[in-house]
Amino acid sequence: MARPTTRVLAVLELLQSHGRMSGPELARRVGVDVRTLRRYIVMLEDLGIPLTAERGRHGAYMLVAGFKLPPMMFTNDEAVALSVGMVAARGLGLAEAAPAVESAQAKLARVMPDSLKRHVGAIADTVKVDLLPSASTPDSNAALIALTGAAQAERRVSMSYESAQGVRTDREFDPYGLAYRAGAWYAVGMCHLRHGLRTFRLDRIGKVNQLDRPFRRPAGFDPLDQLVRGIAAIPHANAIEVLLRTDLQTARRAFSLAFGLLEPTQDGVLLRTGADDLAWFARQLAGLPFDFEIRTPAGLRTELRICAARLHAMTEG
């Protein structure tokens, strides 16, 4: 949990960058309730930070006009977060990630005190993040920047897209959000060419133009959850249901997001997925450290028996 000092500084930085923010929005961004936020505002005023507050239901906080913070002040926790984030950025399939990270680290090092500089250097030299290798790095970050901007502004875009078969189409798209999974970036939202929710890989997206057509993103929309559900819904030769005799957290450690949907039940966790090769899926089940029950298909039980017989023969051999 972040210390109060870290949260107070976060409030100050948010006001510095946004100029004017409502109390509920500030509280949400720093992870506290409105009552606690008011205490943080008082703490900032006690430190001599000039603030003004608008009263009323839609009131907001803001820094006094003309007040500027000294540039680039970081706590230890902030420096660690930035440093680990930059290490992770190298593996996130971003165009020109390596030189961008090196440049950002150099800029940060110039303004940090020696103690923080040592922390940042140690993390850059010794920390490695185990991300899947990028399957599809876009030629540039233009689509990422354009789509995230349009998603935040809730503005429709026009864009070109090339399918896996090489067919190029032009379409209008409401970007609800972006997600990174299994080495690739995806944009998720409403496609007006297909009249439904669709997912597009960023490396296949061409030029993106923001249109002056607003849309409303569904409340609580989670692009990663939608991406996973879309992958699970891809038709396979065999639909599979397996009851896992364990809890949801353990099941998630055993199965990656690509396997399908995990639903907690009274008896365990129900895995709904599909596979074209039942023998392969039986081998995945054979390696589980907990019990399970195959609901469907019957052919999966047959493949599991074959797998078990093979393993038994190997032990006897």
Tab-separated table of C-alpha atoms in Angstrom:
chain	number	residue	atom	x	y	z
A	1	MET	CA	0.000	0.000	0.000
A	2	ALA	CA	1.323	3.436	-0.905
A	3	ARG	CA	2.368	5.662	1.983
A	4	PRO	CA	0.322	8.872	2.617
A	5	THR	CA	3.285	11.026	1.524
A	6	THR	CA	3.356	9.280	-1.844
A	7	ARG	CA	-0.373	9.837	-2.312
A	8	VAL	CA	-0.128	13.512	-1.311
A	9	LEU	CA	2.596	14.033	-3.907
A	10	ALA	CA	0.454	12.176	-6.445
A	11	VAL	CA	-2.406	14.645	-5.804
A	12	LEU	CA	-0.009	17.534	-6.373
A	13	GLU	CA	1.310	16.055	-9.623
A	14	LEU	CA	-2.210	15.394	-10.911
A	15	LEU	CA	-3.238	18.999	-10.248
A	16	GLN	CA	-0.038	20.206	-11.885
A	17	SER	CA	-0.656	18.171	-15.039
A	18	HIS	CA	-4.455	18.531	-15.338
A	19	GLY	CA	-4.962	22.040	-13.948
A	20	ARG	CA	-8.458	21.356	-12.608
A	21	MET	CA	-9.871	18.110	-11.235
A	22	SER	CA	-12.969	17.218	-9.243
A	23	GLY	CA	-12.628	15.789	-5.752
A	24	PRO	CA	-14.145	12.384	-6.654
A	25	GLU	CA	-11.873	12.046	-9.702
A	26	LEU	CA	-8.766	12.973	-7.705
A	27	ALA	CA	-9.720	10.501	-4.978
A	28	ARG	CA	-10.258	7.735	-7.538
A	29	ARG	CA	-6.935	8.368	-9.239
A	30	VAL	CA	-4.923	8.152	-5.998
A	31	GLY	CA	-6.984	5.297	-4.524
A	32	VAL	CA	-8.582	6.957	-1.469
A	33	ASP	CA	-12.028	8.188	-0.440
A	34	VAL	CA	-13.077	11.837	-0.751
A	35	ARG	CA	-12.758	12.410	2.985
A	36	THR	CA	-9.122	11.283	2.960
A	37	LEU	CA	-8.491	13.426	-0.112
A	38	ARG	CA	-9.605	16.516	1.807
A	39	ARG	CA	-6.947	15.720	4.435
A	40	TYR	CA	-4.346	15.518	1.673
A	41	ILE	CA	-5.463	18.921	0.349
A	42	VAL	CA	-5.024	20.400	3.848
A	43	MET	CA	-1.538	18.836	4.048
A	44	LEU	CA	-0.588	20.467	0.748
A	45	GLU	CA	-1.860	23.827	1.964
A	46	ASP	CA	0.169	23.428	5.170
A	47	LEU	CA	3.252	22.932	2.965
A	48	GLY	CA	2.568	26.275	1.301
A	49	ILE	CA	1.114	24.940	-1.965
A	50	PRO	CA	-1.431	27.561	-3.171
A	51	LEU	CA	-4.710	25.795	-3.937
A	52	THR	CA	-8.213	26.955	-4.697
A	53	ALA	CA	-11.380	24.907	-4.331
A	54	GLU	CA	-14.724	25.331	-6.058
A	55	ARG	CA	-17.699	24.569	-3.871
A	56	GLY	CA	-20.784	22.651	-4.861
A	57	ARG	CA	-21.645	19.257	-6.312
A	58	HIS	CA	-19.441	19.751	-9.367
A	59	GLY	CA	-16.702	21.646	-7.546
A	60	ALA	CA	-13.063	21.003	-8.233
A	61	TYR	CA	-9.542	21.658	-6.932
A	62	MET	CA	-6.857	23.560	-8.798
A	63	LEU	CA	-3.482	25.176	-8.259
A	64	VAL	CA	-3.372	28.954	-8.130
A	65	ALA	CA	-2.668	30.345	-11.607
A	66	GLY	CA	1.036	30.735	-12.274
A	67	PHE	CA	2.226	28.218	-9.669
A	68	LYS	CA	4.690	25.668	-11.041
A	69	LEU	CA	6.413	22.760	-9.365
A	70	PRO	CA	10.175	22.358	-9.561
A	71	PRO	CA	10.867	19.912	-12.422
A	72	MET	CA	11.055	16.145	-11.943
A	73	MET	CA	10.935	15.425	-8.215
A	74	PHE	CA	10.680	11.680	-7.527
A	75	THR	CA	10.275	9.610	-4.384
A	76	ASN	CA	12.067	6.250	-4.136
A	77	ASP	CA	8.808	4.421	-4.904
A	78	GLU	CA	8.180	6.566	-7.985
A	79	ALA	CA	11.711	5.985	-9.236
A	80	VAL	CA	11.307	2.215	-8.815
A	81	ALA	CA	7.951	2.270	-10.658
A	82	LEU	CA	9.436	4.252	-13.552
A	83	SER	CA	12.525	2.082	-13.788
A	84	VAL	CA	10.695	-1.259	-13.753
A	85	GLY	CA	8.185	0.157	-16.249
A	86	MET	CA	10.966	1.074	-18.647
A	87	VAL	CA	12.513	-2.383	-18.300
A	88	ALA	CA	9.119	-3.910	-19.166
A	89	ALA	CA	8.650	-1.514	-22.109
A	90	ARG	CA	11.503	-3.228	-23.960
A	91	GLY	CA	9.424	-6.411	-24.210
A	92	LEU	CA	6.042	-4.886	-24.979
A	93	GLY	CA	6.307	-4.831	-28.747
A	94	LEU	CA	6.640	-1.049	-29.078
A	95	ALA	CA	8.321	0.417	-32.130
A	96	GLU	CA	11.803	1.798	-31.367
A	97	ALA	CA	11.408	0.735	-27.729
A	98	ALA	CA	15.135	0.273	-27.014
A	99	PRO	CA	16.353	3.752	-28.063
A	100	ALA	CA	13.274	5.385	-26.488
A	101	VAL	CA	13.957	3.666	-23.153
A	102	GLU	CA	17.644	4.589	-23.266
A	103	SER	CA	16.776	8.220	-23.984
A	104	ALA	CA	14.176	8.372	-21.207
A	105	GLN	CA	16.572	6.810	-18.688
A	106	ALA	CA	19.269	9.329	-19.625
A	107	LYS	CA	16.862	12.258	-19.172
A	108	LEU	CA	15.732	10.978	-15.781
A	109	ALA	CA	19.313	10.440	-14.652
A	110	ARG	CA	20.146	14.078	-15.381
A	111	VAL	CA	17.599	15.426	-12.899
A	112	MET	CA	17.742	12.769	-10.172
A	113	PRO	CA	19.870	12.984	-7.041
A	114	ASP	CA	22.739	10.485	-6.838
A	115	SER	CA	20.905	8.101	-4.473
A	116	LEU	CA	17.930	7.713	-6.826
A	117	LYS	CA	20.247	7.576	-9.822
A	118	ARG	CA	21.935	4.531	-8.297
A	119	HIS	CA	18.551	2.828	-7.731
A	120	VAL	CA	17.503	3.434	-11.327
A	121	GLY	CA	20.838	2.191	-12.668
A	122	ALA	CA	20.712	-0.942	-10.518
A	123	ILE	CA	17.226	-1.821	-11.739
A	124	ALA	CA	18.135	-1.229	-15.395
A	125	ASP	CA	21.220	-3.458	-15.080
A	126	THR	CA	19.836	-6.312	-12.975
A	127	VAL	CA	16.050	-6.625	-13.441
A	128	LYS	CA	14.606	-8.754	-16.236
A	129	VAL	CA	10.883	-9.090	-16.963
A	130	ASP	CA	9.691	-12.412	-18.378
A	131	LEU	CA	7.412	-11.308	-21.207
A	132	LEU	CA	6.562	-13.383	-24.243
A	133	PRO	CA	8.628	-12.312	-27.248
A	134	SER	CA	6.717	-9.872	-29.412
A	135	ALA	CA	4.970	-11.631	-32.268
A	136	SER	CA	4.148	-8.439	-34.118
A	137	THR	CA	5.896	-5.126	-33.532
A	138	PRO	CA	4.229	-2.264	-35.449
A	139	ASP	CA	6.429	-0.207	-37.783
A	140	SER	CA	5.708	2.860	-35.634
A	141	ASN	CA	3.736	3.872	-32.558
A	142	ALA	CA	1.410	6.089	-34.628
A	143	ALA	CA	-1.590	3.732	-34.398
A	144	LEU	CA	-1.070	3.207	-30.649
A	145	ILE	CA	-0.950	6.953	-30.007
A	146	ALA	CA	-3.902	7.742	-32.284
A	147	LEU	CA	-6.145	4.987	-30.915
A	148	THR	CA	-5.422	5.645	-27.235
A	149	GLY	CA	-6.133	9.332	-27.815
A	150	ALA	CA	-9.405	8.564	-29.590
A	151	ALA	CA	-10.414	6.067	-26.889
A	152	GLN	CA	-9.849	8.637	-24.147
A	153	ALA	CA	-11.700	11.361	-26.080
A	154	GLU	CA	-14.430	8.880	-27.108
A	155	ARG	CA	-14.153	9.843	-30.768
A	156	ARG	CA	-14.645	7.495	-33.725
A	157	VAL	CA	-11.750	6.879	-36.115
A	158	SER	CA	-11.407	5.838	-39.732
A	159	MET	CA	-8.645	3.345	-40.434
A	160	SER	CA	-7.434	0.725	-42.856
A	161	TYR	CA	-6.861	-2.863	-41.750
A	162	GLU	CA	-5.142	-5.823	-43.360
A	163	SER	CA	-6.402	-9.275	-42.392
A	164	ALA	CA	-4.205	-12.312	-41.836
A	165	GLN	CA	-5.062	-13.343	-45.412
A	166	GLY	CA	-3.763	-10.017	-46.762
A	167	VAL	CA	-7.195	-8.503	-47.539
A	168	ARG	CA	-7.242	-4.736	-46.857
A	169	THR	CA	-10.446	-2.949	-45.840
A	170	ASP	CA	-11.344	0.587	-44.791
A	171	ARG	CA	-13.623	0.924	-41.807
A	172	GLU	CA	-14.906	3.245	-39.108
A	173	PHE	CA	-14.155	2.116	-35.567
A	174	ASP	CA	-15.016	3.206	-32.008
A	175	PRO	CA	-11.893	2.291	-29.972
A	176	TYR	CA	-13.012	1.302	-26.469
A	177	GLY	CA	-9.507	0.397	-25.324
A	178	LEU	CA	-6.234	-1.377	-26.089
A	179	ALA	CA	-4.687	-4.507	-24.638
A	180	TYR	CA	-1.379	-6.358	-24.871
A	181	ARG	CA	-1.408	-10.164	-24.798
A	182	ALA	CA	0.909	-12.949	-25.874
A	183	GLY	CA	3.373	-10.689	-27.662
A	184	ALA	CA	0.929	-8.481	-29.586
A	185	TRP	CA	-1.057	-5.252	-29.168
A	186	TYR	CA	-4.783	-5.211	-29.913
A	187	ALA	CA	-7.447	-2.500	-30.230
A	188	VAL	CA	-10.913	-3.529	-29.049
A	189	GLY	CA	-14.161	-1.724	-29.839
A	190	MET	CA	-17.164	-1.309	-32.121
A	191	CYS	CA	-16.540	-1.898	-35.831
A	192	HIS	CA	-19.111	-0.132	-37.994
A	193	LEU	CA	-18.222	-2.205	-41.048
A	194	ARG	CA	-19.144	-5.470	-39.273
A	195	HIS	CA	-21.673	-3.884	-36.868
A	196	GLY	CA	-20.292	-5.524	-33.757
A	197	LEU	CA	-17.461	-5.735	-31.237
A	198	ARG	CA	-14.197	-6.570	-32.975
A	199	THR	CA	-10.518	-6.856	-32.126
A	200	PHE	CA	-7.731	-5.592	-34.411
A	201	ARG	CA	-4.013	-6.267	-34.196
A	202	LEU	CA	-2.078	-3.009	-34.203
A	203	ASP	CA	0.637	-4.160	-36.596
A	204	ARG	CA	-2.062	-4.708	-39.253
A	205	ILE	CA	-3.654	-1.266	-38.838
A	206	GLY	CA	-2.749	1.400	-41.372
A	207	LYS	CA	-3.345	5.136	-41.140
A	208	VAL	CA	-5.731	6.213	-38.365
A	209	ASN	CA	-7.733	9.458	-38.559
A	210	GLN	CA	-9.853	10.736	-35.696
A	211	LEU	CA	-13.356	11.797	-36.750
A	212	ASP	CA	-15.637	14.374	-35.186
A	213	ARG	CA	-18.154	11.694	-34.231
A	214	PRO	CA	-18.504	10.957	-30.514
A	215	PHE	CA	-19.359	7.579	-29.037
A	216	ARG	CA	-20.054	6.333	-25.529
A	217	ARG	CA	-17.795	3.589	-24.202
A	218	PRO	CA	-19.771	0.962	-22.211
A	219	ALA	CA	-19.403	1.502	-18.463
A	220	GLY	CA	-16.712	-0.687	-16.923
A	221	PHE	CA	-15.508	-1.980	-20.287
A	222	ASP	CA	-12.336	-4.076	-19.918
A	223	PRO	CA	-10.470	-4.458	-23.238
A	224	LEU	CA	-8.289	-7.323	-21.987
A	225	ASP	CA	-11.296	-9.266	-20.710
A	226	GLN	CA	-13.070	-8.743	-24.033
A	227	LEU	CA	-9.949	-9.841	-25.907
A	228	VAL	CA	-9.728	-13.052	-23.866
A	229	ARG	CA	-13.426	-13.788	-24.367
A	230	GLY	CA	-13.043	-13.235	-28.086
A	231	ILE	CA	-10.152	-15.685	-28.257
A	232	ALA	CA	-12.099	-18.251	-26.231
A	233	ALA	CA	-15.043	-17.898	-28.617
A	234	ILE	CA	-12.957	-18.776	-31.685
A	235	PRO	CA	-14.552	-21.983	-33.073
A	236	HIS	CA	-12.567	-25.208	-32.675
A	237	ALA	CA	-13.246	-28.763	-33.745
A	238	ASN	CA	-13.997	-29.715	-30.123
A	239	ALA	CA	-15.794	-27.716	-27.422
A	240	ILE	CA	-14.378	-28.575	-23.999
A	241	GLU	CA	-15.699	-28.256	-20.448
A	242	VAL	CA	-13.550	-29.414	-17.522
A	243	LEU	CA	-14.342	-28.927	-13.834
A	244	LEU	CA	-11.120	-28.090	-12.010
A	245	ARG	CA	-11.088	-29.137	-8.344
A	246	THR	CA	-9.285	-26.047	-7.132
A	247	ASP	CA	-9.765	-22.318	-6.517
A	248	LEU	CA	-9.773	-19.590	-9.159
A	249	GLN	CA	-6.326	-18.226	-8.290
A	250	THR	CA	-4.674	-21.645	-8.614
A	251	ALA	CA	-6.548	-22.331	-11.854
A	252	ARG	CA	-5.289	-19.064	-13.341
A	253	ARG	CA	-1.728	-20.023	-12.521
A	254	ALA	CA	-2.201	-23.367	-14.257
A	255	PHE	CA	-3.885	-21.996	-17.403
A	256	SER	CA	-2.873	-18.920	-19.348
A	257	LEU	CA	-5.411	-16.430	-20.674
A	258	ALA	CA	-5.231	-18.124	-24.059
A	259	PHE	CA	-6.800	-21.340	-22.763
A	260	GLY	CA	-10.343	-20.090	-22.319
A	261	LEU	CA	-12.791	-18.879	-19.695
A	262	LEU	CA	-12.569	-19.788	-16.017
A	263	GLU	CA	-15.812	-19.623	-14.025
A	264	PRO	CA	-15.896	-20.220	-10.227
A	265	THR	CA	-18.575	-22.714	-9.162
A	266	GLN	CA	-19.642	-24.392	-5.935
A	267	ASP	CA	-17.563	-27.474	-6.795
A	268	GLY	CA	-14.447	-25.738	-8.121
A	269	VAL	CA	-13.666	-23.818	-11.300
A	270	LEU	CA	-15.286	-24.593	-14.650
A	271	LEU	CA	-12.943	-24.271	-17.627
A	272	ARG	CA	-14.706	-23.624	-20.936
A	273	THR	CA	-12.480	-23.745	-23.990
A	274	GLY	CA	-11.924	-25.550	-27.259
A	275	ALA	CA	-9.207	-27.456	-29.092
A	276	ASP	CA	-8.628	-29.005	-32.476
A	277	ASP	CA	-6.212	-31.606	-31.036
A	278	LEU	CA	-7.682	-33.501	-28.070
A	279	ALA	CA	-4.468	-35.487	-27.529
A	280	TRP	CA	-2.578	-32.240	-26.995
A	281	PHE	CA	-5.199	-30.983	-24.532
A	282	ALA	CA	-5.129	-34.286	-22.630
A	283	ARG	CA	-1.385	-33.796	-22.104
A	284	GLN	CA	-2.073	-30.350	-20.633
A	285	LEU	CA	-4.540	-31.877	-18.190
A	286	ALA	CA	-2.121	-34.667	-17.268
A	287	GLY	CA	0.317	-32.129	-15.901
A	288	LEU	CA	-2.125	-30.451	-13.497
A	289	PRO	CA	-1.266	-30.622	-9.770
A	290	PHE	CA	-4.950	-30.882	-8.756
A	291	ASP	CA	-7.905	-33.144	-9.574
A	292	PHE	CA	-10.365	-32.438	-12.361
A	293	GLU	CA	-13.483	-33.857	-14.011
A	294	ILE	CA	-13.973	-33.919	-17.783
A	295	ARG	CA	-17.528	-32.872	-18.604
A	296	THR	CA	-17.246	-32.818	-22.417
A	297	PRO	CA	-16.269	-34.204	-24.885
A	298	ALA	CA	-16.090	-37.963	-24.277
A	299	GLY	CA	-13.179	-38.180	-26.719
A	300	LEU	CA	-11.049	-36.176	-24.285
A	301	ARG	CA	-11.437	-38.950	-21.679
A	302	THR	CA	-10.253	-41.464	-24.266
A	303	GLU	CA	-7.180	-39.362	-25.080
A	304	LEU	CA	-6.425	-38.944	-21.371
A	305	ARG	CA	-6.544	-42.744	-20.874
A	306	ILE	CA	-4.126	-43.172	-23.785
A	307	CYS	CA	-1.826	-40.580	-22.238
A	308	ALA	CA	-2.015	-42.292	-18.821
A	309	ALA	CA	-1.254	-45.701	-20.369
A	310	ARG	CA	1.763	-44.268	-22.142
A	311	LEU	CA	3.106	-42.724	-18.933
A	312	HIS	CA	2.482	-45.986	-17.041
A	313	ALA	CA	4.341	-47.956	-19.716
A	314	MET	CA	7.292	-45.580	-19.428
A	315	THR	CA	7.509	-46.102	-15.661
A	316	GLU	CA	7.372	-49.866	-16.095
A	317	GLY	CA	9.965	-49.825	-18.848
